[in-house]
Coordinates of C-alpha atoms and ligand atoms in Angstrom, one line a residue:
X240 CA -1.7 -22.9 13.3
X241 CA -2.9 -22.2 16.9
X242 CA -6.1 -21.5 17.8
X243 CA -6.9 -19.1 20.7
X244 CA -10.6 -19.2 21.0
X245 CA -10.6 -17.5 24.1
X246 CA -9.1 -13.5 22.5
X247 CA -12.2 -12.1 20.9
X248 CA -11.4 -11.1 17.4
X249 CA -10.3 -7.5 16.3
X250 CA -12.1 -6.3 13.4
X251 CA -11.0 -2.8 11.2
X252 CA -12.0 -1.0 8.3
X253 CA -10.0 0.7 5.2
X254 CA -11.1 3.7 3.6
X255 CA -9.4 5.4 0.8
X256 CA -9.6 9.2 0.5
X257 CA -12.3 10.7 -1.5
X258 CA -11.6 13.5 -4.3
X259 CA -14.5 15.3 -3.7
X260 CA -16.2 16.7 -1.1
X261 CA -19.2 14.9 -2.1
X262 CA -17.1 11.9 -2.1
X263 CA -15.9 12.8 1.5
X264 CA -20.1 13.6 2.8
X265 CA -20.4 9.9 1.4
X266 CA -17.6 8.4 3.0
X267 CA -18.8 9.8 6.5
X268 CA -21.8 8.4 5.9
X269 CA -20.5 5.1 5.6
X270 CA -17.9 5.4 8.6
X271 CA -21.4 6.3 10.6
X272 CA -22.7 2.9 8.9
X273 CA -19.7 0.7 9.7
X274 CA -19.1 2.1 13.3
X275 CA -22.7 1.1 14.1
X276 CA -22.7 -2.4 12.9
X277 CA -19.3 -3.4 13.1
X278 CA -17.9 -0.8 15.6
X279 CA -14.5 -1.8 14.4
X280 CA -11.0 -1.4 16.5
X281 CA -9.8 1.4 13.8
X282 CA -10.9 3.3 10.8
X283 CA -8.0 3.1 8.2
X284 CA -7.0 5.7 5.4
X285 CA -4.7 4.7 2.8
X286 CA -1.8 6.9 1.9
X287 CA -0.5 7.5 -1.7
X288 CA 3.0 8.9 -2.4
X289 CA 3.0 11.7 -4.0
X290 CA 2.1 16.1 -2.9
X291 CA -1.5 16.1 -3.4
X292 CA -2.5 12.4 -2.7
X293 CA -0.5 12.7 -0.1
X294 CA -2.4 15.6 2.0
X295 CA -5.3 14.3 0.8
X296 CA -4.8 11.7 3.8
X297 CA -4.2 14.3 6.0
X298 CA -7.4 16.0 5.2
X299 CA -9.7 12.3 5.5
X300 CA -8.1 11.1 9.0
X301 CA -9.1 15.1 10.0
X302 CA -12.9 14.5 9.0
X303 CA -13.0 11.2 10.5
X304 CA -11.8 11.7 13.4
X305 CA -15.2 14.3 14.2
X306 CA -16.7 11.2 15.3
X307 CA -15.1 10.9 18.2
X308 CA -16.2 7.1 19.2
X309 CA -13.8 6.2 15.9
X310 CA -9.9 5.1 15.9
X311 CA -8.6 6.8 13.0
X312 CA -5.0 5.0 11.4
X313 CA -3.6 6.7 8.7
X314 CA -1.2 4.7 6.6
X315 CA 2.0 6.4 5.6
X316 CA 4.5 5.4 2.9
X317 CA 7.9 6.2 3.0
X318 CA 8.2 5.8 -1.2
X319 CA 8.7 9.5 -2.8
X320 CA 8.8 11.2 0.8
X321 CA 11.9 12.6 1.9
X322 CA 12.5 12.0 5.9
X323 CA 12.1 15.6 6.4
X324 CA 8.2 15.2 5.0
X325 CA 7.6 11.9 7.1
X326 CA 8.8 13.3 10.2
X327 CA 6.0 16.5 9.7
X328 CA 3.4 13.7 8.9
X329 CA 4.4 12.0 12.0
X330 CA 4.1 15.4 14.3
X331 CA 1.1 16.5 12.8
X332 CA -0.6 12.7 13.6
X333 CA 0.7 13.2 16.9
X334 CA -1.2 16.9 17.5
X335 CA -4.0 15.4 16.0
X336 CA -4.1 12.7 18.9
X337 CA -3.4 9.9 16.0
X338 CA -1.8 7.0 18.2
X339 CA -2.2 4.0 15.0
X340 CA -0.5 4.0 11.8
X341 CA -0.3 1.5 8.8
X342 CA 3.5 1.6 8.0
X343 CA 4.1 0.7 3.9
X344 CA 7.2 1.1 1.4
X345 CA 4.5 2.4 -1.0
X346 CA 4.7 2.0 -4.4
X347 CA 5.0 5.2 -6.8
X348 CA 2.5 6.4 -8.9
X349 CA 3.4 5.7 -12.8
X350 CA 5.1 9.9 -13.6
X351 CA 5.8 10.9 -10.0
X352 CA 9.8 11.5 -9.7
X353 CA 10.8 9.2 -6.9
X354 CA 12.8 11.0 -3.7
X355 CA 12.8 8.6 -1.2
X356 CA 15.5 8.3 0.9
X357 CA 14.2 5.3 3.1
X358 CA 14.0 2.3 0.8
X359 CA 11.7 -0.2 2.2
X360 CA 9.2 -0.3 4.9
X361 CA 11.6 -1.9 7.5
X362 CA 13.5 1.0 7.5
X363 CA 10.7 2.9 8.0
X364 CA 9.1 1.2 10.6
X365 CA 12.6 1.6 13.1
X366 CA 11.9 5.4 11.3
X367 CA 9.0 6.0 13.3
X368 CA 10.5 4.2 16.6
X369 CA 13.8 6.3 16.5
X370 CA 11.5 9.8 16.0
X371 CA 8.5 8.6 18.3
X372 CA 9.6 6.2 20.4
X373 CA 6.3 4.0 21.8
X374 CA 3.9 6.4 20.7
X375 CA 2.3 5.2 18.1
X376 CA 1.1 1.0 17.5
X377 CA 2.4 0.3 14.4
X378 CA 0.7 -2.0 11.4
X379 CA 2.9 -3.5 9.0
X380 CA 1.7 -5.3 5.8
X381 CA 2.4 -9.1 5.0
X382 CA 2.0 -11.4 1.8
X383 CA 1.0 -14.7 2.4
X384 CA 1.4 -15.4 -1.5
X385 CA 4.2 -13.0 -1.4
X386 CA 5.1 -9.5 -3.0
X387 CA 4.9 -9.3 -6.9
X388 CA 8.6 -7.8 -6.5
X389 CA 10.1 -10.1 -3.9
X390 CA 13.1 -12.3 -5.4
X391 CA 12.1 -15.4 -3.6
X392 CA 9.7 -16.7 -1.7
X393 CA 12.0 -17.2 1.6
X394 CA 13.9 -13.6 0.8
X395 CA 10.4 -11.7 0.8
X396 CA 9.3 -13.8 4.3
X397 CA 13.2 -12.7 5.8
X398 CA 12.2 -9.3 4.5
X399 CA 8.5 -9.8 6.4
X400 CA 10.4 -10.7 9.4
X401 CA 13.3 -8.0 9.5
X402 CA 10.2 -5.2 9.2
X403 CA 8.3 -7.2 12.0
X404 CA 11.2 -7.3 14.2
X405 CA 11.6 -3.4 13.4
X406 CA 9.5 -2.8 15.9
X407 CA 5.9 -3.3 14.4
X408 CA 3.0 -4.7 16.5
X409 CA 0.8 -6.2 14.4
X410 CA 0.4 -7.4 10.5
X411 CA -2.5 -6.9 8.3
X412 CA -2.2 -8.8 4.9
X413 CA -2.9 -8.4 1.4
X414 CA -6.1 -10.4 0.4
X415 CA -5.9 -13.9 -0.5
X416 CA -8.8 -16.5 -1.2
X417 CA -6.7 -19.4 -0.7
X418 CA -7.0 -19.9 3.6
X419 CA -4.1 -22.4 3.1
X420 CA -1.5 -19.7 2.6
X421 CA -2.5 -17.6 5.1
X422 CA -2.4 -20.7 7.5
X423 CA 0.8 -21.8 5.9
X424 CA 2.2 -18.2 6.7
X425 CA 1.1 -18.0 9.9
X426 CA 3.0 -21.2 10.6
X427 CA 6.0 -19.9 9.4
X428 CA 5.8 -16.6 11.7
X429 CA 5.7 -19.0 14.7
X430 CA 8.5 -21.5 13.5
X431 CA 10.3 -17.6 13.3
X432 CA 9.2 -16.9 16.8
X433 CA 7.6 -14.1 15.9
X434 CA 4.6 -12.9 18.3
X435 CA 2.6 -10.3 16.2
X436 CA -1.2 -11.3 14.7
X437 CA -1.5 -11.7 11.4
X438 CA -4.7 -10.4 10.7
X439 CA -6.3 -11.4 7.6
X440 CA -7.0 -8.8 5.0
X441 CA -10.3 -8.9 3.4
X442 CA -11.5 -7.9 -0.3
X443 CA -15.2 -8.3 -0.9
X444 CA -16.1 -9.5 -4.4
X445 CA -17.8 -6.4 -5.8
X446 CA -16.6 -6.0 -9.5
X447 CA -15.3 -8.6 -12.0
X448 CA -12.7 -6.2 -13.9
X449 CA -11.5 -4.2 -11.4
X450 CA -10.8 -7.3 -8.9
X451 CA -9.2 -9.0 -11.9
X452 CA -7.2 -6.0 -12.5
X453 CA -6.4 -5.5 -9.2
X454 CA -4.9 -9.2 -8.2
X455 CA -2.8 -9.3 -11.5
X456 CA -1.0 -6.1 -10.2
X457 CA -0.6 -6.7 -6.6
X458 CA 0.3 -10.6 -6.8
X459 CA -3.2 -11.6 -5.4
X460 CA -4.5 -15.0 -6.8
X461 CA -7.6 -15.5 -8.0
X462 CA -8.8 -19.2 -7.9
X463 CA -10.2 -21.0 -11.0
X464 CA -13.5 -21.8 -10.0
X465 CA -13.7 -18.4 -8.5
X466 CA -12.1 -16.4 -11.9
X467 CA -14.7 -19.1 -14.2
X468 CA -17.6 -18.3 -12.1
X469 CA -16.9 -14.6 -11.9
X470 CA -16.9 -14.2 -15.5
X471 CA -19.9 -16.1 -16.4
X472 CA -21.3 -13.5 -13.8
X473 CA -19.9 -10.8 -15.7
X474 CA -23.4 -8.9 -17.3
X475 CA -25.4 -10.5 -14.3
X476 CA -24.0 -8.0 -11.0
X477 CA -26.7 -9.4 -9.2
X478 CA -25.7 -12.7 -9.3
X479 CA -22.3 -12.0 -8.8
X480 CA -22.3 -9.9 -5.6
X481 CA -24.5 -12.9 -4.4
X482 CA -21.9 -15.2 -5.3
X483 CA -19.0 -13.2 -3.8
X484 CA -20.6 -12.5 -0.3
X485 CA -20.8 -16.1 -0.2
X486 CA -17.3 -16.5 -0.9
X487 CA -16.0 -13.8 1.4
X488 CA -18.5 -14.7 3.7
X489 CA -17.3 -18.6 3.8
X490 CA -13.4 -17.3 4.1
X491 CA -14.3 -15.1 6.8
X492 CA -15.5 -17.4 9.0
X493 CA -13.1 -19.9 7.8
X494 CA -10.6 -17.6 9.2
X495 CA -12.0 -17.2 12.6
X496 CA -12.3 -20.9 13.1
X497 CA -8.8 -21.5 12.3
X498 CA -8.1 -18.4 14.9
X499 CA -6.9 -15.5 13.1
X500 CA -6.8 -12.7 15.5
X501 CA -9.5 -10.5 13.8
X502 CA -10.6 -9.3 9.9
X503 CA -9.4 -6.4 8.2
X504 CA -12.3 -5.1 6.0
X505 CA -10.9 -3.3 2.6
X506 CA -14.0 -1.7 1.9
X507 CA -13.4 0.3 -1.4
X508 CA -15.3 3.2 0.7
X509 CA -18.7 1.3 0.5
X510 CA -20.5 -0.1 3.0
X511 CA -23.0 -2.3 1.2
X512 CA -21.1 -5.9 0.6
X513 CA -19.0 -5.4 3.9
X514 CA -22.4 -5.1 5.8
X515 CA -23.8 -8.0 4.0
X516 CA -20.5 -10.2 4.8
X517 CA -20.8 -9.1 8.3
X518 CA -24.3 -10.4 8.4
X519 CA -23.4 -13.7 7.6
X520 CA -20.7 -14.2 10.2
Ligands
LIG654 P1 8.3 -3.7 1.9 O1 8.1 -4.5 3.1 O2 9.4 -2.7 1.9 O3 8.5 -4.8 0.7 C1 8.5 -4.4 -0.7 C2 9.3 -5.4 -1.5 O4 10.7 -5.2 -1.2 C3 9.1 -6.9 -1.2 O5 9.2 -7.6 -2.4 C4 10.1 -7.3 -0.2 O6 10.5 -8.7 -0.3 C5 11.3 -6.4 -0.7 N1 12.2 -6.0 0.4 C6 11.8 -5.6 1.6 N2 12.9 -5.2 2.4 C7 14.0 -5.4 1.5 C8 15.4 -5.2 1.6 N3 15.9 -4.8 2.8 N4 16.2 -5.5 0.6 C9 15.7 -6.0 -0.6 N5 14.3 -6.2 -0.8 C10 13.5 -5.9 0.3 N6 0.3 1.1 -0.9 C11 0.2 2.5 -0.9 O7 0.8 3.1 -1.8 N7 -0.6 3.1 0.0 C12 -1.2 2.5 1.0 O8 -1.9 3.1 1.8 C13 -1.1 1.1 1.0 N8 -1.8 0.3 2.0 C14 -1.6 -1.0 2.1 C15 -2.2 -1.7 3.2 C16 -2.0 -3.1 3.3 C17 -2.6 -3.8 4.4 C18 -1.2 -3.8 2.3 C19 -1.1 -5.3 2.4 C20 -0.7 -3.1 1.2 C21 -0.8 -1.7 1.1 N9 -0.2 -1.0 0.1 C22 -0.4 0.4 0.1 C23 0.5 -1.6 -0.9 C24 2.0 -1.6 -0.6 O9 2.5 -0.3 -0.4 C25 2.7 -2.3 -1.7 O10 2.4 -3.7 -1.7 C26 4.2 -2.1 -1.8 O11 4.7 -2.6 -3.1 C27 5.0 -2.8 -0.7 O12 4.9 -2.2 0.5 P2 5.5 -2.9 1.8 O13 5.3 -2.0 2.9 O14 5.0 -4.3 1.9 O15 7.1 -2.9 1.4

């Protein structure tokens, strides 16, 4: 993997959309948190298929974008959205002065009928580019230890590559703690010849169940001696929130050594164990 020391790292933030609006006073209040410290490149709202969910993004990037001094990227999926629906989304990012999106297949929630008529993300990505040209710099997602639904290993990196090549700028990945696949994959993306960062994505260790549950579902692996310590941690948070800063913590800067263009925080809308991750770094 190369290392350019001399590009100062991009760092970003994810935020899901809250339910309520006591959800949404908290989440500014952690945006205000985040853009003090961190003061990252973009703010990032996930997107899920789907009527309600789906304007519920809508509504988030709106609040968010109050504070001026913060990039807002909404992530659109074009999974159960007809083209006629994406191309409203995509005007009424543009009026809102949205320039950054996080482009995604999606995946459907379980008892939503499924209408898509764009398949995967690729197809979604040269979407955006044939209805809005340059406007917007466009994020794709990667899988170092692949999609859960990809048939191999070397069709899901073509796939990664065709949806690059779409016309997508840069890549955030799904979260890994193994470095050597992100390395491995970033390898492979210049053997390919393809000129986009890679920018790590980053899951702090908050919860034993719900990361567990989490990584089965979205093919994320979960080392041994990270898994065996985790549970022994399980009745002790404490403890564990201690021990998964240090792990995150370690990776992060792991990371930057080896010269990956930036982090990409998922911060489960909290601020707490990014801030304490950022800290060590
Ligand atoms: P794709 O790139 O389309 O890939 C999906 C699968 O199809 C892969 O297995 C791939 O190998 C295969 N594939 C791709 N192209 C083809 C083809 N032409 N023919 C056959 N097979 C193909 N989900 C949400 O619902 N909302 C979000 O906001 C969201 N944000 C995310 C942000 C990041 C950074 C990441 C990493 C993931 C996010 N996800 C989100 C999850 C993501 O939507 C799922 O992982 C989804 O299953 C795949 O989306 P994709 O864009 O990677 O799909």
């Amino acid at each position: 993997m190369s290392t350019d020391h001399n590009s100062k790292p991009v760092f970003s933030c994810e935020f899901f959309p809250p339910r309520t609006d006591v959800g949404m006073e908290k989440l500014i209040a952690t945006q205000q948190q985040l853009q003090n410290t961190i003061s990252p490149a973009f703010f990032s709202v996930t997107f899920g298929a789907g009527g309600t969910t789906r304007d519920r993004t809508l509504e988030t990037v709106r609040q968010l974008r109050s504070d001026e001094s913060s990039i807002i990227a909404p992530h659109i999926s074009c999974i159960g959205s007809s083209k006629q629906q994406l191309e409203e989304l995509l005007n009424q990012y543009m009026a809102l002065g949205i320039n950054r999106l996080v482009t995604l297949r999606g995946d459907m929630p379980e008892g939503v009928e499924q209408v898509n008529e764009l398949n995967h993300a690729n197809e979604l990505v040269a979407f955006v580019r044939e209805k809005t040209g340059d406007h917007f710099y466009i994020e794709v997602a990667a899988y170092p230890e692949y999609h859960p639904e990809s048939a191999s290993p070397n069709a899901d990196f073509e796939h990664f590559l065709n949806k690059a090549r779409a016309g997508a700028d840069s890549a955030i990945t799904q979260y890994f703690y193994n470095i050597d696949a992100y390395t491995r994959f970033v390898e492979k993306c210049e053997q390919a010849q393809l000129d986009i960062p890679i920018v790590p994505g980053i899951m702090p260790i908050i919860n034993y169940a719900n990361l567990i549950r989490f990584s089965d579902n979205c093919g994320a692996e979960i080392p041994r001696w990270i898994r065996l310590q985790l549970a022994a941690y399980e009745n002790d948070p404490d403890s564990l929130r201690d021990f998964g800063t240090d792990v995150v913590a370690r990776l992060c800067q792991q990371l930057l050594e080896a010269g990956a263009p930036g982090l990409h925080f998922y911060t489960l809308n909290q601020s707490e164990a990014i801030l304490k991750i950022w800290d060590r770094l």
